[in-house]
Amino acid sequence: SYTLKINENNITIDSNTDIGILRGIETLLQLLGNNGKVYFFPAVEIKDHPRFPWRGLLIDVSRHFMPVEVIKRNLDAMASVKLNVLHLHLTDDQSFRNECKTFPRLHEIASDGNYYTQSQMKELIEYADERGIRIVPEFDIPGHTTSWIVAYPGLGSLPVSYKMERFYGVKDPVLDPSKKSVYKFLDKFFREMAKLFPDLYFHIGGDEVNGKHWNKSKRIQKFMKKHKIKNNKELQAYFNRKVLKILKKHHKNMIGWDEILEPYMPKDIIIQCWRGKETLYKTAKMGYYTILSNGYYLDLLLPASTHYLNDPIPENTDLTETEKGKILGGEAAMWAELVNSENIDSRIWPRTAVIAERLWSSSDIKDISNMYKRLEKINLYFEDLGVCHIKNQEMMLRRLCNSYDISVLKDFIKVVEPVKYYNRHKSRPYTIFSPLSRVVDAAIPDPSFPRYFNELVNDYLKTDNKDLENKILDILTKWRELHNKLTQLNSNSPLLNEILPLSFNLSKISELGIEAIEMKNKGKIPEQKWLSEAISILRIAKEPHAELELAVVLSLIHISEPTRLGMISYAVFCLK
């Protein structure tokens, strides 16, 4: 917390801690304005404090490695919006990303040569600490451990040949909870890592253990019978208890995904909830500390407004005040199956800024329109901090255009966005080696231009203002011509071929919008044939191509609604 006072003579920041001073300075930097002649700070008094103590960002460096400079620039952005925890997902089936001197095969064999040396990690920890940010490491066990087992096969549950995993999803390899040697290994491993990472909490993952290798192992089944372990859930609980003792031995507290929640665990562990808010509330009612990630998964490519309204403690909760105090905050999650060091910034920012505000500010601050206005400003502010979400997109567009003028592709990419949730994985089998160099990789989630166009349309439909109409017609005319221009550009840039169906659909619905406005101005009621064709065109335009979808179809549906008098069913039908 801090107090910031600005008057005509002084700027004063008061806080009980150095971190409070840092937070106050970040606010001061955002207050700098100008009147066209001079720069100034407004005369204000701000008393500010965070709503939640845990305000984090997870970056998955396992599926795709993120160099030190990528982590640093994201730490700078985190500090600017007062996030205070960087959760590094360092290991998974696809790789092991941290140097381990006790067991060097982990990073030598299982990293494809891309890992953080201990000196680099110390540098990152210090860099984060200077910005009031803690780094919490995650070493995912007992599942998601193909990389561990490839390096040290004796850790595995079956005596089979293991190889590095190149595809994504839930995999079968899992550590063997019945072997004493596994716990001896983990004891030595965590002893070394405890010295490297100063944070009190160590994340053990614990998610998505399918138990198939446990079921196939006669030795493990015999072990379960001997110890009266009924099922795989109890077997993982047995494993977690062993790991908990090891972490306590090395003066660390456990944090894990919600699969590790068991009533026998001590109350000082933290449960990170990703599968639903029901688990969050259940955890708090059981007396455990918990943080929310469900609803903050950045890789789902949902709009900023969805994350903004996702409150860890909603107004209608039945939690007591004591139980509410168990909810420490939340964490945005940037899983890296479909991002690399080139486009990760555009997937994290600016949307993570709204999550940061949700975790810092009062729950009654939730005006979506106001949020988006402020988000546009801070989006450019991030670029001043070195974030590459804008710069790298233009670089990717130049490559896609084969160094030709990118203006046409730039106009097109403003009105499309990647398909949401995990629908990209349904179109093709992605691996860690899949090149992320297509238009969908340059496109951003929740682009601003469709929101601007939708506001134009809504205001026009309410007012019939001719200036607004002309603006809309200018935009529609431009979109109508994009397909021919992209077709010409495609002759020099074959990578663009896959987006031509989308540009064709954009051209068709733009023509539809122009015709609808012309009919409205002439007082003409559209014929049934036109309506049928319009419905067909709009429904086709809603379909994704090249893992992209047009973000302006709904606005064109509104324009094309024949009379805007009692024909809501028309728009509803088009949306289905």
Coordinates of C-alpha atoms in Angstrom, one line a residue:
S1 CA 0.0 0.0 0.0
Y2 CA 1.1 3.6 -0.5
T3 CA -0.1 7.2 -0.5
L4 CA 0.7 9.5 -3.4
K5 CA 0.3 13.3 -3.0
I6 CA 0.9 15.7 -5.9
N7 CA 0.6 19.5 -5.4
E8 CA 2.1 22.5 -7.1
N9 CA 5.4 22.2 -5.2
N10 CA 5.9 18.6 -4.3
I11 CA 5.4 14.9 -5.2
T12 CA 5.4 12.7 -2.2
I13 CA 5.0 8.9 -2.0
D14 CA 4.6 7.4 1.5
S15 CA 4.7 3.7 2.3
N16 CA 5.8 1.4 5.1
T17 CA 7.7 -0.7 2.6
D18 CA 10.0 -0.3 -0.4
I19 CA 7.6 -2.3 -2.5
G20 CA 4.9 0.2 -1.7
I21 CA 7.1 2.9 -2.9
L22 CA 7.6 1.0 -6.2
R23 CA 3.9 0.6 -6.6
G24 CA 3.4 4.4 -6.1
I25 CA 6.1 5.2 -8.6
E26 CA 4.3 3.0 -11.2
T27 CA 1.1 5.0 -10.6
L28 CA 3.0 8.3 -10.9
L29 CA 4.4 7.3 -14.3
Q30 CA 1.0 6.6 -15.6
L31 CA -0.3 10.0 -14.4
L32 CA 2.1 12.0 -16.6
G33 CA 0.0 14.0 -19.1
N34 CA 0.3 17.1 -21.4
N35 CA -2.0 19.8 -22.7
G36 CA -0.3 20.2 -26.1
K37 CA 2.2 22.7 -24.7
V38 CA 3.7 21.3 -21.5
Y39 CA 3.9 18.1 -19.6
F40 CA 2.4 17.9 -16.1
F41 CA 1.3 15.7 -13.3
P42 CA -2.3 16.4 -12.0
A43 CA -2.7 17.6 -8.5
V44 CA -4.1 14.5 -6.7
E45 CA -4.0 12.5 -3.5
I46 CA -4.2 8.7 -3.9
K47 CA -4.5 6.2 -1.1
D48 CA -4.0 2.8 -2.7
H49 CA -3.7 -0.8 -1.6
P50 CA -4.2 -4.2 -3.3
R51 CA -7.3 -6.2 -2.8
F52 CA -5.5 -9.5 -3.0
P53 CA -1.9 -10.3 -2.0
W54 CA -1.2 -12.9 -4.7
R55 CA -1.4 -11.3 -8.2
G56 CA 0.5 -13.6 -10.6
L57 CA 1.3 -14.5 -14.1
L58 CA 2.3 -18.0 -15.1
I59 CA 4.6 -18.3 -18.1
D60 CA 5.1 -21.8 -19.5
V61 CA 8.7 -22.0 -20.7
S62 CA 8.6 -25.8 -21.2
R63 CA 6.5 -26.2 -24.4
H64 CA 8.4 -23.4 -26.0
F65 CA 11.5 -21.9 -24.4
M66 CA 11.5 -18.2 -23.6
P67 CA 14.9 -16.6 -23.5
V68 CA 16.0 -14.4 -20.6
E69 CA 15.3 -11.2 -22.4
V70 CA 11.6 -12.3 -23.0
I71 CA 11.2 -12.9 -19.3
K72 CA 12.7 -9.6 -18.4
R73 CA 10.5 -7.5 -20.6
N74 CA 7.5 -9.3 -19.3
L75 CA 8.7 -8.6 -15.7
D76 CA 8.9 -4.9 -16.6
A77 CA 5.3 -5.0 -17.8
M78 CA 4.2 -7.0 -14.7
A79 CA 5.6 -4.4 -12.4
S80 CA 3.9 -1.6 -14.3
V81 CA 0.5 -3.1 -13.5
K82 CA 1.5 -4.1 -10.0
L83 CA 1.6 -7.9 -10.5
N84 CA 3.9 -9.5 -7.9
V85 CA 4.3 -13.2 -8.7
L86 CA 6.0 -14.8 -11.7
H87 CA 5.2 -18.5 -11.8
L88 CA 7.6 -20.3 -14.1
H89 CA 6.4 -23.6 -15.4
L90 CA 9.9 -25.1 -15.9
T91 CA 9.2 -28.7 -16.6
D92 CA 6.8 -30.8 -18.6
D93 CA 6.6 -33.8 -20.9
Q94 CA 8.3 -31.8 -23.6
S95 CA 11.3 -30.5 -21.8
F96 CA 13.2 -29.7 -18.6
R97 CA 14.4 -26.1 -18.6
N98 CA 16.5 -25.5 -15.5
E99 CA 20.1 -26.4 -15.0
C100 CA 20.5 -29.1 -12.3
K101 CA 24.1 -29.8 -11.2
T102 CA 23.2 -32.8 -9.0
F103 CA 21.4 -34.5 -11.9
P104 CA 22.8 -32.9 -15.1
R105 CA 21.1 -35.2 -17.5
L106 CA 17.9 -33.4 -16.7
H107 CA 18.9 -30.3 -18.6
E108 CA 21.5 -31.9 -20.9
I109 CA 19.3 -34.7 -22.3
A110 CA 15.8 -33.3 -21.8
S111 CA 16.0 -29.6 -22.9
D112 CA 16.9 -29.7 -26.6
G113 CA 19.7 -27.4 -25.6
N114 CA 17.4 -24.7 -24.3
Y115 CA 17.5 -24.2 -20.6
Y116 CA 18.3 -21.6 -18.0
T117 CA 21.7 -21.8 -16.4
Q118 CA 21.7 -21.3 -12.6
S119 CA 23.5 -18.0 -13.1
Q120 CA 20.8 -16.9 -15.6
M121 CA 18.1 -17.9 -13.1
K122 CA 19.8 -16.0 -10.3
E123 CA 19.9 -13.0 -12.6
L124 CA 16.1 -13.3 -13.3
I125 CA 15.3 -13.7 -9.6
E126 CA 17.3 -10.6 -8.8
Y127 CA 15.7 -8.7 -11.7
A128 CA 12.2 -9.6 -10.5
D129 CA 13.0 -8.8 -6.9
E130 CA 14.1 -5.3 -7.8
R131 CA 10.6 -4.8 -9.2
G132 CA 8.7 -6.3 -6.2
I133 CA 8.1 -9.6 -7.9
R134 CA 8.7 -13.1 -6.6
I135 CA 9.6 -16.0 -8.8
V136 CA 7.8 -19.3 -7.9
P137 CA 9.3 -22.3 -9.7
E138 CA 7.1 -25.2 -10.8
F139 CA 8.6 -28.7 -11.2
D140 CA 5.6 -30.7 -12.3
I141 CA 5.4 -34.2 -10.6
P142 CA 4.4 -37.0 -10.7
G143 CA 2.7 -36.6 -14.1
H144 CA 3.9 -34.5 -17.0
T145 CA 7.3 -36.0 -16.3
T146 CA 8.4 -37.6 -19.6
S147 CA 11.5 -35.3 -19.7
W148 CA 12.5 -36.5 -16.2
I149 CA 12.2 -40.1 -17.1
V150 CA 14.0 -39.9 -20.4
A151 CA 17.0 -38.4 -18.5
Y152 CA 16.7 -40.9 -15.7
P153 CA 14.6 -44.0 -16.7
G154 CA 14.7 -45.5 -13.3
L155 CA 12.2 -42.8 -12.1
G156 CA 9.5 -44.2 -14.4
S157 CA 6.7 -46.6 -13.5
L158 CA 7.4 -49.1 -16.3
P159 CA 10.6 -50.7 -17.5
V160 CA 10.0 -49.5 -21.1
S161 CA 12.0 -47.3 -23.6
Y162 CA 11.1 -43.7 -23.1
K163 CA 11.6 -40.9 -25.6
M164 CA 11.1 -37.2 -25.6
E165 CA 7.5 -36.1 -26.1
R166 CA 7.0 -33.8 -29.1
F167 CA 3.2 -33.7 -29.1
Y168 CA 0.9 -32.1 -26.6
G169 CA -1.8 -33.4 -24.3
V170 CA -2.0 -35.7 -21.3
K171 CA 0.7 -38.4 -21.5
D172 CA 1.1 -41.7 -19.8
P173 CA 4.7 -41.6 -18.3
V174 CA 4.6 -40.9 -14.6
L175 CA 7.0 -41.2 -11.6
D176 CA 6.9 -44.4 -9.6
P177 CA 5.5 -43.7 -6.1
S178 CA 6.5 -47.2 -4.9
K179 CA 10.2 -46.7 -5.2
K180 CA 12.3 -45.3 -2.4
S181 CA 14.9 -44.3 -4.9
V182 CA 12.4 -41.8 -6.4
Y183 CA 12.1 -40.0 -3.1
K184 CA 15.9 -40.0 -2.6
F185 CA 16.2 -38.5 -6.0
L186 CA 13.7 -35.8 -5.3
D187 CA 15.3 -35.1 -1.9
K188 CA 18.6 -34.3 -3.6
F189 CA 16.9 -32.4 -6.4
F190 CA 14.9 -30.2 -4.1
R191 CA 17.8 -29.6 -1.8
E192 CA 19.7 -28.0 -4.8
M193 CA 16.7 -26.1 -6.1
A194 CA 15.8 -24.8 -2.6
K195 CA 19.2 -23.0 -2.6
L196 CA 18.6 -21.5 -6.0
F197 CA 15.1 -20.3 -5.6
P198 CA 14.6 -18.2 -2.4
D199 CA 10.8 -18.1 -2.5
L200 CA 9.0 -19.8 0.3
Y201 CA 6.7 -21.7 -2.1
F202 CA 7.6 -24.5 -4.5
H203 CA 5.0 -25.6 -7.0
I204 CA 4.8 -29.4 -7.6
G205 CA 2.2 -29.3 -10.3
G206 CA 0.3 -32.5 -9.5
D207 CA -2.2 -32.2 -12.4
E208 CA -3.5 -34.5 -15.0
V209 CA -2.1 -37.9 -13.8
N210 CA -4.0 -40.5 -15.8
G211 CA -2.5 -43.5 -14.0
K212 CA -2.3 -45.8 -17.0
H213 CA 1.3 -46.8 -16.3
W214 CA 0.5 -47.3 -12.6
N215 CA -2.3 -49.7 -13.7
K216 CA 0.1 -51.7 -15.9
S217 CA 2.8 -52.1 -13.3
K218 CA 2.5 -55.3 -11.4
R219 CA 5.0 -54.0 -8.8
I220 CA 3.0 -50.9 -8.2
Q221 CA -0.3 -52.8 -7.9
K222 CA 1.4 -55.1 -5.4
F223 CA 2.6 -52.0 -3.5
M224 CA -0.9 -50.5 -3.4
K225 CA -2.4 -53.8 -2.1
K226 CA 0.3 -54.0 0.6
H227 CA -0.3 -50.4 1.8
K228 CA -4.1 -50.7 1.4
I229 CA -4.2 -48.0 -1.3
K230 CA -7.5 -48.3 -3.0
N231 CA -7.0 -46.4 -6.2
N232 CA -4.7 -44.1 -8.2
K233 CA -6.1 -41.0 -6.4
E234 CA -5.0 -42.4 -3.1
L235 CA -1.6 -43.4 -4.6
Q236 CA -1.0 -39.8 -5.8
A237 CA -2.0 -38.6 -2.3
Y238 CA 0.6 -41.0 -0.8
F239 CA 3.2 -39.6 -3.2
N240 CA 2.2 -36.0 -2.3
R241 CA 2.7 -36.7 1.4
K242 CA 6.2 -37.9 0.7
V243 CA 7.0 -34.9 -1.4
L244 CA 5.5 -32.6 1.3
K245 CA 8.0 -34.0 3.9
I246 CA 10.9 -33.4 1.5
L247 CA 9.9 -29.8 0.9
K248 CA 9.4 -29.1 4.6
K249 CA 12.8 -30.6 5.2
H250 CA 14.2 -27.9 2.8
H251 CA 12.1 -25.2 4.4
K252 CA 9.7 -24.8 1.5
N253 CA 5.9 -24.8 1.4
M254 CA 3.9 -26.7 -1.2
I255 CA 1.7 -25.2 -3.8
G256 CA 0.0 -27.3 -6.5
W257 CA -2.9 -27.6 -8.9
D258 CA -6.3 -28.5 -7.4
E259 CA -5.7 -32.2 -7.9
I260 CA -3.5 -32.3 -4.8
L261 CA -6.3 -31.1 -2.5
E262 CA -6.7 -33.7 0.3
P263 CA -7.9 -33.1 3.8
Y264 CA -4.8 -34.5 5.4
M265 CA -2.6 -31.7 4.0
P266 CA -1.4 -29.0 6.4
K267 CA -3.2 -25.7 6.1
D268 CA -0.1 -23.7 5.0
I269 CA -0.1 -25.2 1.5
I270 CA -1.7 -23.3 -1.4
I271 CA -4.1 -24.9 -3.9
Q272 CA -4.1 -23.3 -7.4
C273 CA -7.6 -23.9 -8.9
W274 CA -7.8 -24.3 -12.6
R275 CA -10.8 -26.6 -13.1
G276 CA -13.5 -24.4 -11.7
K277 CA -14.6 -21.9 -9.1
E278 CA -16.4 -24.6 -7.2
T279 CA -13.1 -26.1 -6.2
L280 CA -11.9 -22.6 -5.2
Y281 CA -14.8 -22.2 -2.8
K282 CA -14.6 -25.8 -1.5
T283 CA -10.8 -25.2 -0.8
A284 CA -11.5 -22.0 1.1
K285 CA -14.2 -23.6 3.1
M286 CA -11.9 -26.5 4.1
G287 CA -9.5 -23.9 5.5
Y288 CA -6.8 -24.0 2.8
Y289 CA -5.2 -21.0 1.1
T290 CA -6.1 -20.9 -2.6
I291 CA -5.6 -18.9 -5.8
L292 CA -7.7 -18.7 -8.9
S293 CA -6.5 -19.5 -12.4
N294 CA -9.8 -20.7 -13.8
G295 CA -11.1 -17.9 -16.1
Y296 CA -7.6 -16.4 -16.4
Y297 CA -6.2 -18.8 -19.0
L298 CA -4.7 -16.5 -21.6
D299 CA -4.1 -19.3 -24.2
L300 CA -7.9 -19.7 -24.6
L301 CA -7.8 -16.4 -26.4
L302 CA -10.9 -15.0 -24.8
P303 CA -11.7 -11.3 -24.7
A304 CA -10.3 -9.0 -22.0
S305 CA -13.9 -8.4 -20.8
T306 CA -14.3 -12.1 -19.9
H307 CA -11.2 -12.0 -17.7
Y308 CA -12.2 -8.6 -16.2
L309 CA -15.5 -9.9 -14.9
N310 CA -14.0 -13.1 -13.5
D311 CA -13.8 -12.1 -9.8
P312 CA -12.2 -14.5 -7.4
I313 CA -14.9 -13.5 -4.8
P314 CA -18.1 -12.6 -6.6
E315 CA -20.8 -10.6 -4.9
N316 CA -23.2 -13.5 -4.5
T317 CA -20.8 -15.8 -2.7
D318 CA -21.8 -17.6 0.5
L319 CA -18.3 -17.6 1.9
T320 CA -17.7 -16.2 5.4
E321 CA -15.2 -13.4 5.9
T322 CA -12.7 -15.9 7.3
E323 CA -13.2 -18.1 4.2
K324 CA -12.8 -15.1 1.9
G325 CA -9.5 -14.4 3.5
K326 CA -8.3 -17.8 2.4
I327 CA -8.6 -16.7 -1.3
L328 CA -5.2 -15.1 -1.8
G329 CA -5.8 -13.8 -5.3
G330 CA -5.3 -15.2 -8.8
E331 CA -2.9 -16.0 -11.6
A332 CA -3.1 -15.5 -15.3
A333 CA -1.8 -18.5 -17.1
M334 CA 0.2 -18.3 -20.4
W335 CA 0.5 -21.9 -21.6
A336 CA 2.9 -22.1 -24.5
E337 CA 1.8 -24.9 -26.9
L338 CA 1.0 -22.3 -29.5
V339 CA 3.3 -19.4 -28.7
N340 CA 7.0 -18.7 -29.0
S341 CA 9.3 -15.9 -28.1
E342 CA 8.1 -13.9 -31.1
N343 CA 4.4 -13.7 -30.4
I344 CA 4.1 -14.5 -26.6
D345 CA 3.9 -10.8 -25.7
S346 CA 0.8 -10.4 -27.9
R347 CA -0.9 -13.2 -26.1
I348 CA -0.1 -11.9 -22.6
W349 CA -0.6 -8.1 -23.2
P350 CA -2.6 -6.1 -22.9
R351 CA -5.3 -8.6 -21.6
T352 CA -3.3 -9.4 -18.5
A353 CA -3.5 -5.8 -17.4
V354 CA -7.3 -6.2 -16.8
I355 CA -6.6 -9.3 -14.7
A356 CA -4.1 -7.2 -12.7
E357 CA -6.7 -4.6 -12.1
R358 CA -9.2 -7.2 -11.1
L359 CA -6.8 -8.5 -8.5
W360 CA -5.8 -5.1 -7.2
S361 CA -8.9 -2.9 -7.4
S362 CA -12.3 -3.0 -5.7
S363 CA -14.8 -5.5 -6.9
D364 CA -17.3 -2.8 -7.8
I365 CA -15.0 -1.4 -10.5
K366 CA -16.2 -3.3 -13.5
D367 CA -17.3 -0.9 -16.2
I368 CA -16.4 -2.7 -19.4
S369 CA -16.5 0.3 -21.7
N370 CA -14.3 2.4 -19.4
M371 CA -11.9 -0.6 -19.0
Y372 CA -11.4 -0.8 -22.8
K373 CA -10.8 2.9 -23.1
R374 CA -8.0 2.7 -20.5
L375 CA -6.7 -0.5 -22.0
E376 CA -6.0 1.2 -25.3
K377 CA -3.8 3.7 -23.6
I378 CA -1.8 1.3 -21.5
N379 CA -1.4 -0.9 -24.5
L380 CA 0.9 1.7 -26.0
Y381 CA 2.5 2.3 -22.6
F382 CA 3.6 -1.3 -22.6
E383 CA 5.5 -0.7 -25.9
D384 CA 7.5 2.1 -24.1
L385 CA 8.5 -0.6 -21.6
G386 CA 10.0 -2.8 -24.3
V387 CA 7.1 -5.2 -24.7
C388 CA 7.1 -6.5 -28.3
H389 CA 3.4 -7.2 -28.8
I390 CA 3.0 -4.4 -31.4
K391 CA 6.4 -4.3 -32.9
N392 CA 6.7 -8.1 -33.5
Q393 CA 3.3 -8.3 -35.2
E394 CA 4.5 -5.9 -37.9
M395 CA 7.7 -7.9 -38.3
M396 CA 5.6 -11.1 -38.7
L397 CA 3.4 -9.4 -41.3
R398 CA 6.4 -8.3 -43.3
R399 CA 7.6 -11.9 -43.4
L400 CA 4.1 -13.1 -44.4
C401 CA 4.0 -10.5 -47.2
N402 CA 7.5 -11.6 -48.4
S403 CA 8.7 -8.1 -47.6
Y404 CA 6.0 -6.4 -49.7
D405 CA 3.8 -3.6 -48.4
I406 CA 2.0 -4.9 -45.4
S407 CA -0.9 -2.3 -45.4
V408 CA -3.4 -4.7 -47.1
L409 CA -2.7 -7.5 -44.7
K410 CA -2.6 -5.1 -41.8
D411 CA -6.2 -3.9 -42.7
F412 CA -7.3 -7.6 -42.9
I413 CA -5.7 -8.7 -39.6
K414 CA -7.5 -5.9 -37.7
V415 CA -10.9 -7.7 -38.3
V416 CA -9.9 -11.3 -37.5
E417 CA -8.9 -13.2 -34.4
P418 CA -7.6 -16.7 -33.7
V419 CA -10.2 -19.3 -32.9
K420 CA -10.9 -19.6 -29.1
Y421 CA -10.4 -22.3 -26.5
Y422 CA -8.4 -25.2 -27.9
N423 CA -10.0 -25.4 -31.3
R424 CA -6.7 -24.9 -33.1
H425 CA -5.6 -28.3 -31.9
K426 CA -8.6 -29.8 -33.7
S427 CA -7.5 -28.7 -37.1
R428 CA -4.0 -30.2 -37.2
P429 CA -1.6 -32.1 -34.9
Y430 CA 0.8 -29.5 -33.5
T431 CA 4.2 -30.4 -32.1
I432 CA 6.9 -28.4 -30.4
F433 CA 8.6 -28.1 -33.8
S434 CA 5.5 -26.7 -35.6
P435 CA 6.4 -23.3 -37.1
L436 CA 4.3 -20.6 -35.6
S437 CA 4.6 -18.3 -38.6
R438 CA 1.2 -18.2 -40.1
V439 CA -1.4 -15.4 -40.1
V440 CA -3.1 -16.9 -37.1
D441 CA 0.1 -16.6 -35.2
A442 CA 0.3 -12.9 -36.0
A443 CA -3.4 -12.2 -35.3
I444 CA -4.2 -11.1 -31.8
P445 CA -7.1 -12.0 -29.5
D446 CA -9.8 -9.4 -28.8
P447 CA -8.6 -6.9 -31.5
S448 CA -9.8 -3.3 -30.9
F449 CA -11.1 -2.4 -34.4
P450 CA -14.1 -4.7 -34.4
R451 CA -15.2 -3.1 -31.1
Y452 CA -14.8 0.4 -32.6
F453 CA -16.8 -0.7 -35.7
N454 CA -19.5 -2.3 -33.5
E455 CA -19.8 1.0 -31.6
L456 CA -20.2 2.9 -34.9
V457 CA -23.0 0.5 -35.9
N458 CA -24.8 0.6 -32.6
D459 CA -24.7 4.4 -32.6
Y460 CA -25.9 4.6 -36.2
L461 CA -28.8 2.2 -35.7
K462 CA -29.9 4.3 -32.8
T463 CA -29.5 7.7 -34.4
D464 CA -29.5 7.4 -38.2
N465 CA -26.7 9.9 -38.1
K466 CA -25.3 10.5 -41.7
D467 CA -21.8 11.1 -40.6
L468 CA -21.7 7.7 -38.9
E469 CA -23.3 6.2 -41.9
N470 CA -20.6 7.6 -44.2
K471 CA -17.9 6.3 -41.9
I472 CA -19.5 2.8 -41.9
L473 CA -19.8 2.9 -45.7
D474 CA -16.1 3.9 -46.1
I475 CA -15.1 0.9 -43.9
L476 CA -17.3 -1.5 -45.7
T477 CA -16.1 -0.3 -49.1
K478 CA -12.5 -0.9 -48.0
W479 CA -13.3 -4.4 -46.7
R480 CA -15.1 -5.2 -49.9
E481 CA -11.9 -4.5 -51.9
L482 CA -9.5 -6.4 -49.6
H483 CA -10.1 -9.8 -51.1
N484 CA -8.9 -8.7 -54.6
K485 CA -5.9 -7.0 -53.1
L486 CA -5.0 -10.0 -50.9
T487 CA -5.4 -12.3 -53.9
Q488 CA -2.8 -10.2 -55.8
L489 CA -0.5 -10.2 -52.8
N490 CA -0.8 -13.9 -52.5
S491 CA 0.9 -14.4 -55.9
N492 CA 4.1 -13.3 -54.1
S493 CA 3.3 -14.7 -50.7
P494 CA 1.8 -18.3 -50.8
L495 CA 1.4 -18.3 -47.0
L496 CA -1.6 -16.0 -47.5
N497 CA -3.5 -18.5 -49.6
E498 CA -5.2 -20.1 -46.6
I499 CA -6.8 -16.8 -45.5
L500 CA -8.4 -16.0 -48.9
P501 CA -11.7 -17.8 -48.0
L502 CA -12.0 -15.4 -45.1
S503 CA -11.3 -12.3 -47.1
F504 CA -13.8 -13.5 -49.7
N505 CA -16.4 -13.9 -46.9
L506 CA -15.5 -10.4 -45.6
S507 CA -16.0 -9.0 -49.1
K508 CA -19.4 -10.7 -49.4
I509 CA -20.8 -9.5 -46.0
S510 CA -19.4 -6.0 -46.6
E511 CA -21.4 -5.9 -49.9
L512 CA -24.4 -7.1 -47.9
G513 CA -24.0 -4.3 -45.4
I514 CA -23.7 -1.7 -48.2
E515 CA -26.9 -3.0 -49.9
A516 CA -28.8 -3.0 -46.6
I517 CA -27.9 0.6 -45.9
E518 CA -28.9 1.6 -49.4
M519 CA -32.3 -0.2 -49.1
K520 CA -32.9 1.5 -45.7
N521 CA -32.2 4.9 -47.2
K522 CA -34.6 4.2 -50.1
G523 CA -37.3 2.9 -47.7
K524 CA -37.2 -0.4 -49.5
I525 CA -38.2 -3.6 -47.7
P526 CA -35.9 -6.4 -48.7
E527 CA -37.3 -9.2 -50.8
Q528 CA -37.4 -12.8 -49.4
K529 CA -34.8 -13.9 -51.9
W530 CA -32.4 -11.2 -50.6
L531 CA -33.1 -12.2 -47.0
S532 CA -32.4 -15.9 -47.8
E533 CA -29.2 -15.1 -49.5
A534 CA -28.2 -12.8 -46.7
I535 CA -28.8 -15.4 -44.1
S536 CA -26.7 -17.9 -46.1
I537 CA -23.8 -15.5 -46.6
L538 CA -23.8 -14.5 -42.9
R539 CA -23.9 -18.0 -41.7
I540 CA -21.0 -19.0 -43.9
A541 CA -19.0 -16.0 -42.8
K542 CA -19.3 -17.1 -39.2
E543 CA -17.3 -20.3 -40.0
P544 CA -13.5 -20.2 -39.3
H545 CA -10.8 -20.7 -41.9
A546 CA -7.1 -21.1 -41.3
E547 CA -7.9 -21.2 -37.6
L548 CA -9.1 -17.6 -37.8
E549 CA -12.6 -16.1 -37.6
L550 CA -14.1 -12.8 -38.6
A551 CA -14.7 -10.6 -35.6
V552 CA -17.2 -8.3 -37.4
V553 CA -19.9 -10.7 -38.4
L554 CA -22.2 -9.7 -35.6
S555 CA -22.0 -6.0 -36.5
L556 CA -22.9 -6.9 -40.1
I557 CA -25.8 -8.9 -39.0
H558 CA -27.1 -5.8 -37.1
I559 CA -26.7 -3.7 -40.2
S560 CA -28.4 -6.3 -42.4
E561 CA -31.4 -6.7 -40.1
P562 CA -34.2 -5.8 -42.6
T563 CA -36.4 -3.4 -40.7
R564 CA -35.0 -3.2 -37.1
L565 CA -38.6 -3.4 -36.1
G566 CA -39.5 -6.6 -34.3
M567 CA -37.2 -8.8 -36.4
I568 CA -34.9 -9.9 -33.6
S569 CA -35.5 -13.5 -34.7
Y570 CA -33.6 -12.8 -37.9
A571 CA -30.4 -11.8 -36.1
V572 CA -30.8 -14.7 -33.7
F573 CA -31.2 -17.2 -36.5
C574 CA -28.1 -15.9 -38.2
L575 CA -26.1 -16.4 -35.1
K576 CA -27.1 -20.0 -34.7

